[in-house]
XYZ file of C-alpha atoms in Angstrom:
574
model
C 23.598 -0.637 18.522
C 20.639 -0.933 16.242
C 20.429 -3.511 13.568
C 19.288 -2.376 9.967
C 19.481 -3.659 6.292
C 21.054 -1.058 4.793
C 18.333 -0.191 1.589
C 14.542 0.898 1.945
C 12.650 -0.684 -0.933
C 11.735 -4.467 0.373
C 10.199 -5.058 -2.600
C 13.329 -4.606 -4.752
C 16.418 -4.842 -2.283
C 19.746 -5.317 -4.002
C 21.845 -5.276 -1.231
C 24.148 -7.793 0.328
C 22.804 -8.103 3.968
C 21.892 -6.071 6.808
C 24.829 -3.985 8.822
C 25.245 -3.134 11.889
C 25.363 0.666 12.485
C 25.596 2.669 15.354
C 24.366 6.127 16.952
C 26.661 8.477 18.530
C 26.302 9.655 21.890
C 25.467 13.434 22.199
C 26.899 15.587 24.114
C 24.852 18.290 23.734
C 21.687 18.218 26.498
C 19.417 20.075 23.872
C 16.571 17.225 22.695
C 16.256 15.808 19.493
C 12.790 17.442 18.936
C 11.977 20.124 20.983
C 8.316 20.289 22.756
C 7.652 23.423 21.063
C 8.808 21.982 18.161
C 5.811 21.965 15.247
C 4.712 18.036 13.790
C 3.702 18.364 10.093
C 4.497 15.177 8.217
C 7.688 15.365 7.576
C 8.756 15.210 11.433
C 11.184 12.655 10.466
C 14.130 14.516 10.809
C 16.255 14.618 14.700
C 18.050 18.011 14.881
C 21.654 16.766 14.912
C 24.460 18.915 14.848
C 26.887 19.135 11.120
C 24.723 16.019 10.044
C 26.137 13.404 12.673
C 23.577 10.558 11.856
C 23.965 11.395 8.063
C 27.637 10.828 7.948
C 27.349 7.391 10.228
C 24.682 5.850 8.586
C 26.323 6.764 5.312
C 30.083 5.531 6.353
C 28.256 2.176 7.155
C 26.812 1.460 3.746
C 25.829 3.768 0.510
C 23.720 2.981 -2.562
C 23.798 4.450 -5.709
C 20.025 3.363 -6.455
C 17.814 3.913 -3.196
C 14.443 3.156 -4.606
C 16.180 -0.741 -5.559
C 16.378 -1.457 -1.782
C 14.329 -3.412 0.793
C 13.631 -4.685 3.942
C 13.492 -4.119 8.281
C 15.173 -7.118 9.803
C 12.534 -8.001 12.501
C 10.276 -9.268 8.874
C 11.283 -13.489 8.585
C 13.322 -13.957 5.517
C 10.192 -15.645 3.583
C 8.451 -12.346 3.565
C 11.054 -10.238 1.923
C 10.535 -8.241 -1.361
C 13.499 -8.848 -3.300
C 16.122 -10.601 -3.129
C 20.223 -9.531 -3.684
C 21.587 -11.022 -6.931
C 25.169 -10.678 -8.275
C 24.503 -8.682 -10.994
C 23.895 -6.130 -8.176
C 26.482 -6.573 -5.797
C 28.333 -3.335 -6.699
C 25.106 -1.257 -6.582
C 25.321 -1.320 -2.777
C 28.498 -2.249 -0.213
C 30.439 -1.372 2.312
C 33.007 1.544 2.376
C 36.039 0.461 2.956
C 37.540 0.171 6.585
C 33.647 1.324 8.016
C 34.306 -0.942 10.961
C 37.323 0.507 11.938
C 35.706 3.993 11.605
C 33.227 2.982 13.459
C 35.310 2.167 16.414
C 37.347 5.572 16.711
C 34.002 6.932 17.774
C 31.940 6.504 21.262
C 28.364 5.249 21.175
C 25.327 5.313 23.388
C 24.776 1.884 25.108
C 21.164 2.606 25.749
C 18.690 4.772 24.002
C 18.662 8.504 24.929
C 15.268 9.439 25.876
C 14.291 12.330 22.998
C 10.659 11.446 22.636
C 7.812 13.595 20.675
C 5.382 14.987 22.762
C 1.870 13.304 22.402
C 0.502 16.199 20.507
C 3.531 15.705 17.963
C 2.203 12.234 18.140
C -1.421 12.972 17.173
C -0.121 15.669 14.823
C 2.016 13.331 12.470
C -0.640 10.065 12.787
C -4.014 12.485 12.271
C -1.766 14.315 8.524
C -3.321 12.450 6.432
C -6.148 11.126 7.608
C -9.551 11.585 6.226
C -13.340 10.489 6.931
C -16.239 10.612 4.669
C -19.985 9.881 5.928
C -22.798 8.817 2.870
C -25.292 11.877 3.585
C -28.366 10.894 4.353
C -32.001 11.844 2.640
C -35.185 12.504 4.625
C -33.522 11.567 7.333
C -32.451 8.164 6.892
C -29.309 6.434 4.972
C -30.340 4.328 2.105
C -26.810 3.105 1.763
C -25.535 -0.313 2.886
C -22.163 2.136 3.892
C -22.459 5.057 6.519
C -19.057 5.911 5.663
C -15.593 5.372 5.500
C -12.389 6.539 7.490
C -8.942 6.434 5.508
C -5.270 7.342 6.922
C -1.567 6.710 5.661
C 1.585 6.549 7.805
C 4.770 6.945 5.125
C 8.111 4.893 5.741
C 9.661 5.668 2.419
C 10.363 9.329 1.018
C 8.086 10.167 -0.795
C 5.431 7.534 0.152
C 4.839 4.890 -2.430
C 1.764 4.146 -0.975
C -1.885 5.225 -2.558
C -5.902 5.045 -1.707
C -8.873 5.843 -3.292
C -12.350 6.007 -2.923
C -15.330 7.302 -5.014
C -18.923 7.211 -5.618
C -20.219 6.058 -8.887
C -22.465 8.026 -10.358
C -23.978 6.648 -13.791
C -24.248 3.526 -12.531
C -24.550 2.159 -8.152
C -22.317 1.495 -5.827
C -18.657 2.658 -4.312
C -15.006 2.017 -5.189
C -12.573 1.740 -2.724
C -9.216 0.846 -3.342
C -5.443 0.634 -1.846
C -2.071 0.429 -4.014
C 1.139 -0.577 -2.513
C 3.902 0.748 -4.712
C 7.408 -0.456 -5.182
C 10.599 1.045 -7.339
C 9.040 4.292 -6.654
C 5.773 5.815 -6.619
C 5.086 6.079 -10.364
C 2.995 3.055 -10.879
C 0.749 3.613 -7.607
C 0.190 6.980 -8.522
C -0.754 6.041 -11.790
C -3.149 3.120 -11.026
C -5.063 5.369 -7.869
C -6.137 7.951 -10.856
C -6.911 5.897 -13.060
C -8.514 2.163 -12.369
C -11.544 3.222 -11.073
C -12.526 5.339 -14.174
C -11.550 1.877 -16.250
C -13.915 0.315 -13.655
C -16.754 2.588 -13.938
C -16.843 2.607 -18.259
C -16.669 -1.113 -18.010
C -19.917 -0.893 -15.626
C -21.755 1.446 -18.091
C -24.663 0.052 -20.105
C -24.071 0.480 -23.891
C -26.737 3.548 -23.717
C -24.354 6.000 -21.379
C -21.600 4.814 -23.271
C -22.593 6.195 -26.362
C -23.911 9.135 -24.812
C -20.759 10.390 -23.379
C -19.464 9.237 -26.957
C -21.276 11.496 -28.743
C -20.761 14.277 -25.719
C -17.053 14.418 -26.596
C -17.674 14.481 -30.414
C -19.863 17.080 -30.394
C -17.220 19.185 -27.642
C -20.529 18.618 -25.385
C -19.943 19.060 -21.563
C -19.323 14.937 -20.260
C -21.690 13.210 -17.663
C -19.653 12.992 -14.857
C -18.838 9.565 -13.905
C -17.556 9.650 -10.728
C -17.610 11.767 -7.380
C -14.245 11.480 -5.605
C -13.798 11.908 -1.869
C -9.910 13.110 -1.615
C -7.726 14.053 1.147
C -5.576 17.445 0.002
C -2.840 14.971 -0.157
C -4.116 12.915 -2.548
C -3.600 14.245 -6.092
C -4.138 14.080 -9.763
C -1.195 14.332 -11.979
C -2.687 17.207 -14.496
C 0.425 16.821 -16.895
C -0.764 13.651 -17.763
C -4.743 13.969 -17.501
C -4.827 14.321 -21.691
C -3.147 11.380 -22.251
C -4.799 9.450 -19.487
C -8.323 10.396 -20.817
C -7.272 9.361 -24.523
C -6.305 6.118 -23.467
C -9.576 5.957 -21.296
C -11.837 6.635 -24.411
C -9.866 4.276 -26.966
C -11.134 1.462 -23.987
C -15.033 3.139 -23.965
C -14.746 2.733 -28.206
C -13.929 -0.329 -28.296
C -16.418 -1.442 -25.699
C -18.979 0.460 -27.755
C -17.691 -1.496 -30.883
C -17.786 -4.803 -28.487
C -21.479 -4.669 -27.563
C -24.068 -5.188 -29.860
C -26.547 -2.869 -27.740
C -28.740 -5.563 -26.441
C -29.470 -4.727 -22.716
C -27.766 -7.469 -20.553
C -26.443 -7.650 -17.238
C -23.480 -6.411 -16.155
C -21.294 -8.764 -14.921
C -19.593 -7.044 -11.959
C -16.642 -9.781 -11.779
C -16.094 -9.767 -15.578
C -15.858 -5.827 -15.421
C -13.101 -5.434 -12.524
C -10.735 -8.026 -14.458
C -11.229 -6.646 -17.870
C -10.394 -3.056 -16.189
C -7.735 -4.123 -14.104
C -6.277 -6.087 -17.943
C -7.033 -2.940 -19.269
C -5.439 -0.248 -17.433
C -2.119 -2.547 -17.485
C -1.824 -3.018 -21.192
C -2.467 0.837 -21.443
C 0.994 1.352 -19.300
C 2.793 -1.002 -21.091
C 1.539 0.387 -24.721
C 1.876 4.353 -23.542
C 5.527 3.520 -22.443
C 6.474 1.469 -25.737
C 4.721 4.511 -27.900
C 6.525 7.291 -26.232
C 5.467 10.980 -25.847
C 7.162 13.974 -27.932
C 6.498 15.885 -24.635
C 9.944 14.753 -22.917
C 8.236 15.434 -19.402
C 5.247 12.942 -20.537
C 7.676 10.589 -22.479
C 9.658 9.822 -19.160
C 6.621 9.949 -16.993
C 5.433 6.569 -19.058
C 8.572 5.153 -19.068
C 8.482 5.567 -15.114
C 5.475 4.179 -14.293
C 5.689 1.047 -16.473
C 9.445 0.228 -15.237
C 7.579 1.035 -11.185
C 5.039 -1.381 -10.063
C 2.183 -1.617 -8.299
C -0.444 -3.712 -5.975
C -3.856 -3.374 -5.590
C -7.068 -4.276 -3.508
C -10.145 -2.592 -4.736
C -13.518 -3.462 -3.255
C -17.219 -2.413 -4.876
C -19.787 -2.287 -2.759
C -23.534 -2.075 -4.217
C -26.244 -2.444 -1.504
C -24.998 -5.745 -0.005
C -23.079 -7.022 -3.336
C -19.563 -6.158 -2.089
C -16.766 -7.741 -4.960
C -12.876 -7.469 -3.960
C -10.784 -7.339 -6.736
C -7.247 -7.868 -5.596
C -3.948 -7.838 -7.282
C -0.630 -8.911 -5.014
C -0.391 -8.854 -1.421
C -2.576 -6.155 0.166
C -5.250 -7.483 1.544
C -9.410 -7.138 2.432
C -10.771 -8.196 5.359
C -14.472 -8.300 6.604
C -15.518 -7.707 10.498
C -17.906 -9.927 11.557
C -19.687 -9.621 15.118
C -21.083 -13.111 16.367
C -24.282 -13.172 18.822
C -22.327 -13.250 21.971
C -20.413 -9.939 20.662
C -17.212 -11.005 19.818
C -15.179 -10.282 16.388
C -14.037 -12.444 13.824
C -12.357 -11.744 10.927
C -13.019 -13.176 7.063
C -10.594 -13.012 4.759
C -11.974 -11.805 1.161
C -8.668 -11.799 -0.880
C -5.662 -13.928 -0.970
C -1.579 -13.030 -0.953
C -0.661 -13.482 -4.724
C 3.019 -14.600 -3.510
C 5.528 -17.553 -2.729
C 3.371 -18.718 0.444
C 0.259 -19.137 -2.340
C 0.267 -22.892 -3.426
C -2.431 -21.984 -6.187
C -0.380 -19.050 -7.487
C 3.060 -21.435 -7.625
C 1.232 -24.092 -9.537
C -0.432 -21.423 -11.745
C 2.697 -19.596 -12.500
C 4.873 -23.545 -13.264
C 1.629 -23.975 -15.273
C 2.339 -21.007 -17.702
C 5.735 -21.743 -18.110
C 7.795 -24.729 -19.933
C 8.961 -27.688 -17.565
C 12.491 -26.687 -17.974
C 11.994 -23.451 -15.682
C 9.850 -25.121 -13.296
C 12.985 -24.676 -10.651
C 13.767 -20.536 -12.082
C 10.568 -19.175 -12.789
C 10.099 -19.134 -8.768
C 13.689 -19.129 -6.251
C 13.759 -18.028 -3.134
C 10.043 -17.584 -2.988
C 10.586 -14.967 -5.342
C 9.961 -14.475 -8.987
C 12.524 -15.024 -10.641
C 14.437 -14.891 -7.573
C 13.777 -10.975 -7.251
C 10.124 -9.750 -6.883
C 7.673 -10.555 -3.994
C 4.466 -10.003 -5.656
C 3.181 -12.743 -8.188
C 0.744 -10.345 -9.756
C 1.353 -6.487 -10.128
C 0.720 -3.237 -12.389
C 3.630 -2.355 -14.531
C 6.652 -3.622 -13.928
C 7.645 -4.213 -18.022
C 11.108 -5.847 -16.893
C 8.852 -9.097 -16.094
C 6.423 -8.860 -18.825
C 8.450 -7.472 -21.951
C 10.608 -9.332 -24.189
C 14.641 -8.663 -23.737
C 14.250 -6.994 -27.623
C 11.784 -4.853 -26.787
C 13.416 -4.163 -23.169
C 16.694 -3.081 -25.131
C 14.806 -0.930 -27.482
C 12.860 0.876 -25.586
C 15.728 1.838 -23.347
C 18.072 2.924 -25.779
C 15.301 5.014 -27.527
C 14.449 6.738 -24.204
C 15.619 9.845 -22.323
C 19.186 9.502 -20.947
C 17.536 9.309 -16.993
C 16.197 6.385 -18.141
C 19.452 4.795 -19.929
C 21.696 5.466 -17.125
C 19.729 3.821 -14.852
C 20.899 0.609 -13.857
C 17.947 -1.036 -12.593
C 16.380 -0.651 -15.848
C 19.013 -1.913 -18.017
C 19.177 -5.149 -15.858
C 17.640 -8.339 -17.146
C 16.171 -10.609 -14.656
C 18.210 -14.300 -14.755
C 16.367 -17.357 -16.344
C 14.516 -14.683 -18.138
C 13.316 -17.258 -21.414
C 9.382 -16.851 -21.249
C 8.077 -13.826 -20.646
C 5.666 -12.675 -19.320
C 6.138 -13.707 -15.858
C 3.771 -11.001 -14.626
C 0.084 -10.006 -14.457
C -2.035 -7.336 -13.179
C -5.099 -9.971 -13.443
C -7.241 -9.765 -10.158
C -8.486 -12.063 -8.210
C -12.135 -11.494 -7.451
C -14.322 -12.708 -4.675
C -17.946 -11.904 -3.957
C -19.548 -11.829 -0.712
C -23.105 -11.266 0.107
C -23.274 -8.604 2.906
C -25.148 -9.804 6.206
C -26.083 -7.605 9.019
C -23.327 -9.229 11.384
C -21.203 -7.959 9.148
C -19.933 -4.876 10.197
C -16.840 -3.556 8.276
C -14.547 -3.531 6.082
C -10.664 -3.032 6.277
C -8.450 -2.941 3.285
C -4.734 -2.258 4.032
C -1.372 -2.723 2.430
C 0.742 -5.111 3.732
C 2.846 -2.257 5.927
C -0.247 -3.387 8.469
C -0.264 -7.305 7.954
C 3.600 -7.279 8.300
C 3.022 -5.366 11.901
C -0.869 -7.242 12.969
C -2.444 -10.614 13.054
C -5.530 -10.232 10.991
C -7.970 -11.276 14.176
C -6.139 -8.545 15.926
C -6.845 -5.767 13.136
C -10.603 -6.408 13.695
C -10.610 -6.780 17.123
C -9.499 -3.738 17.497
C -11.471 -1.989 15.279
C -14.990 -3.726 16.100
C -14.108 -2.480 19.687
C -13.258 0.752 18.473
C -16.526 1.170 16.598
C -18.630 -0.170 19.267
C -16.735 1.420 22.307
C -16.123 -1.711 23.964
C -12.512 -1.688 24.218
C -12.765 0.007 27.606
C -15.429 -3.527 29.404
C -12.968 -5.996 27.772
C -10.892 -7.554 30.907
C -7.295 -7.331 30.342
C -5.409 -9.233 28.286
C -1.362 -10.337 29.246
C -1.123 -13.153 26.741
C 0.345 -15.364 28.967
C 2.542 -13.151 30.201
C 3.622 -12.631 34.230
C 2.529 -9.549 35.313
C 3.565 -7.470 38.586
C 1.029 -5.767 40.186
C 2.538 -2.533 39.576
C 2.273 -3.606 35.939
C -1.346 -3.870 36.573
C -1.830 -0.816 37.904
C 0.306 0.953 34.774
C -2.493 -0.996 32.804
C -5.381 0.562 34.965
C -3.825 3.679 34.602
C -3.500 3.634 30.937
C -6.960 2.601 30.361
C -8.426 5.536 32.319
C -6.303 7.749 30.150
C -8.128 6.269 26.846
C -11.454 7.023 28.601
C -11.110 10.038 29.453
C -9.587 11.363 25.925
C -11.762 8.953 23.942
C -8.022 7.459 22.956
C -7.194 10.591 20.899
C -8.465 9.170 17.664
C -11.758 10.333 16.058
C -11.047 8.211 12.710
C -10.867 4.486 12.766
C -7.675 4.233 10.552
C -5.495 6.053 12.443
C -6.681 4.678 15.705
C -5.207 1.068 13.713
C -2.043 2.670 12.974
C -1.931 3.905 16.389
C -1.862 0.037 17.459
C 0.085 -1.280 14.110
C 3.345 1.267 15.665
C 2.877 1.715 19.422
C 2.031 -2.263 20.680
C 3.513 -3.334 23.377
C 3.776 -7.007 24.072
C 0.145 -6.464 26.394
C -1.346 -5.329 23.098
C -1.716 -1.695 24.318
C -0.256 1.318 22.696
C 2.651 2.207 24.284
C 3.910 6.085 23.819
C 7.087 5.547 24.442
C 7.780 3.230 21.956
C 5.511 4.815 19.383
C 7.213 8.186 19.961
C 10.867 6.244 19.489
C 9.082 4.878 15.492
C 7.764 8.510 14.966
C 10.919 9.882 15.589
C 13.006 7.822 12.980
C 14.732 9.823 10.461
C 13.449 9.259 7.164
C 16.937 7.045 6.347
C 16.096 4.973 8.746
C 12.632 4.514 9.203
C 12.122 2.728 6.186
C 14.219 -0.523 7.684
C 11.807 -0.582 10.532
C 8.384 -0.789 8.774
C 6.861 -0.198 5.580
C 4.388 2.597 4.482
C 0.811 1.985 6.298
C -2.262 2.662 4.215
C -5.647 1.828 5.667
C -9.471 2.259 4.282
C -12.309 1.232 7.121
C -15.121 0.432 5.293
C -18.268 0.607 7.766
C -21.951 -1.124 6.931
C -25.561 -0.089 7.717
C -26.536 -3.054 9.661
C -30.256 -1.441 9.154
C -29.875 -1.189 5.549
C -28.220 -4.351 5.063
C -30.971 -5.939 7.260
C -33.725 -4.804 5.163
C -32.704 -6.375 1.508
C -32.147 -9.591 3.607
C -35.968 -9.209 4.669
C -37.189 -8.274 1.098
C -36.209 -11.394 0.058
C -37.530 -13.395 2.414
């Protein structure tokens, strides 16, 4: 038997509890994935026979509203998205007499052995991943980064998940970012096209911005203001690029307007927030406006009733700034002298376990909803994340909920979800996509930088996560002694240990990007802290209804420093 919640959004779960559902033994001896079977992405899906696991899984529980849904039991009940409330009860339950359908059948009382083969494996973690080194000139790398490495692993269907990275190009430095989406994928989406362009004008001296001003005026061609490095995967919606750029220049006007053209400093912290501020208050106004193009008009609507998190970091020479929003996180790799890793945190969870964010969040609200405005550890007993893109039904009023709603395309009006109104709902907003920023001065024992959604922090201890990528980068993972934590070991154990690590050397562990080697680890641990195939190939192999209960989408940027580089501004100003 395998034990599930029944629903796949943690951030928004509605559902009464986890069930208990069961496989079917099969009778046939042909494999669930055959090893000439091909591995693109979506090698999610076991070949059973008249939809077998389908019609289990679906006598055991059914939900009208998938994308409200949440969480994979083995996650402690602190750390779960959303919460069930009564209002919701009928949205997801039980069919009737399940149990006793349940029982008619036979099931398997240990796991059949239908793994992938390891190049099904390598084919399904490597789909998405994608590396980018800063060329060089004359020879040498002026940049504090060589380069980055950048992978996702989906659990939901489509993945909510987004990265991005890009160079600026009117002014220094790199963006990097990660956005964990929840209620769908509209609000990620969104927010990975478009915050780093809000970034980048709020960066640009009061010279370029009337340039590129005057460049659109006159129908002139526009400086080009950044240079994206993109995996194929990784689109732009081109429906919505008009409207996106409109928005974008009403921001660059006002700046223009703002600024009385006196050179001054631009202050790097000030500009993320104000972007971040920015960007969300264009989502909420584009969805309250409405679009006469029906395809546009519920596109809006989408994306501000979606949400999103976010953890961008800017890295000029060896000023890095981490802007984060919510609960992915940014963490530096530090090598001491005597060559082991540490890891330093550079962003904080905006959530329940936050004692700055609780107090901030009683702060903004009257005394009387000092026990409502946070239950559960939740806001407003539902959502997770303290701080988040979109996500109107926290930061609208109830009037202007109601209006927009009933003025929108019928999708939107028969959904549910959206009509809802959260409880203790008196004050709003309850919500903001205001980031947190920290700066840190880059030192040359400071090696990289990983910035992850919390699908890898759910899975990894942060001093694990570097560990394993410090040793990675450095090839020292195979003169580390072996670790058993404690454990008692047989020597035939051992020598499975041995074995394994010969394997690694000899195929350089199959992973040529550092992302996907961490994803490799986030899956396939064993309790040694060693990748074990077996059970990786059993998570790979999850059907896409049932993967989501198990872990949550994996999205991972590596970040790695010239030590050289990074060494010489240190001497300069010495």
């Amino acid at each position: 038997m395998l034990s599930a919640p029944c629903c796949d959004d943690r951030r928004m779960c509605v559902c009464p509890g986890p069930r208990r559902i069961g496989i079917p033994v099969r009778t046939s001896s042909l494999p669930l994935f055959s090893d000439a079977m091909p591995a693109p992405t979506q090698l999610f899906f076991p070949l059973i026979r008249n939809c077998e696991l389908s019609r289990i899984y679906g006598t055991a529980c059914y939900c009208h509203h998938k994308h409200l849904c949440c969480s994979p039991t083995y996650i402690p009940q602190n750390r779960l998205r959303y919460t069930p409330h009564p209002a919701y009860a009928t949205f997801c339950r039980p069919r009737e007499n399940w149990w006793q359908y349940t029982q008619g059948r036979r099931y398997a009382s240990t796991p059949q052995k239908f793994y992938l083969t390891p190049p099904q494996v390598n084919s399904i973690l490597k789909a998405n991943e994608y590396s980018f080194k800063v060329p060089e000139f004359d020879g040498k790398n002026v940049s504090s980064i060589l380069g980055f490495d950048s992978n996702q692993l989906p659990a939901n269907a489509p993945i909510e998940d987004r990265r991005s990275a890009a160079t600026c190009l009117q002014t220094r430095g790199m963006l990097l970012g990660v956005f964990d989406g929840h209620a769908g994928c509209a609000c990620s989406q969104a927010v990975s096209e478009r915050l780093f362009y809000y970034i980048a004008v709020s960066l640009l001296p009061h010279e370029t911005l009337l340039e590129i001003e005057n460049a659109v005026e006159s129908g002139r061609a526009l400086l080009p203001i950044l240079q994206w490095h993109k995996h194929p995967n990784d689109y732009f919606s081109k429906e919505a690029s008009k409207l996106y750029f409109n928005s974008l220049r009403t921001y660059w006007q006002e700046l223009i307007d703002l600024n009385t053209g006196e050179s001054a400093d631009i202050d790097v912290k000030e500009a993320l927030i104000n972007a971040f501020k920015r960007l969300d208050n264009d989502i909420s106004l584009e969805a309250q406006v409405g679009d006469p193009n029906s395809f546009l008009n519920y596109l809006v609507l989408r994306v501000a009733f979606s949400g999103a998190t976010a953890c961008v970091a800017h890295v000029d020479g060896v000023d890095l700034h981490v802007a984060n929003t919510g609960d992915s996180r940014a963490m530096l790799g530090v090598q001491e002298e005597d060559g082991s890793w540490s890891a330093v945190t550079l962003s904080n969870d905006h959530n329940a376990q936050n004692e700055r964010e609780l107090e901030r969040l009683k702060l903004e609200h009257p005394k009387n909803e000092a026990k409502s405005v946070v239950k559960q550890d939740r806001l407003l007993g539902l959502l997770m994340p303290f701080r988040a893109f979109g996500d109107v039904k926290f930061k609208w009023s109830i009037d202007l909920q109601k209006r927009v709603i009933e003025s929108g395309p019928d999708q939107l009006n028969d959904n549910e979800y959206t009509k809802f109104i959260p409880p203790n709902y008196h004050t709003p907003p309850y919500l903001t996509a205001e980031p947190e920023v920290t700066y840190h001065r880059l030192r040359p024992q400071d090696k990289f930088l990983v910035l992850a959604t919390d699908g890898l922090w759910e899975t990894m201890h942060r001093q694990d996560v570097v560990r394993i990528v410090g040793e990675y980068l450095t090839g020292m993972h195979q003169q580390q002694p072996i670790a058993v934590g404690g454990y008692k070991v047989t020597l035939g154990q051992m020598h499975g240990l041995l074995t394994e690590r010969r394997a690694k050397m000899s195929s350089v562990f199959e992973d040529q990007n550092a992302a996907t080697h961490l994803i490799r680890h986030a899956v396939g641990n064993n309790e040694f802290g060693a990748v074990d195939h077996e059970r990786l190939s059993k998570m790979l192999s999850l059907p896409e209804e049932l993967a989501r209960m198990y872990r949550d989408d994996i999205t991972i940027i590596v970040v790695q420093f010239n030590s050289h580089v990074v060494g010489a501004y240190q001497n300069q100003e010495q």
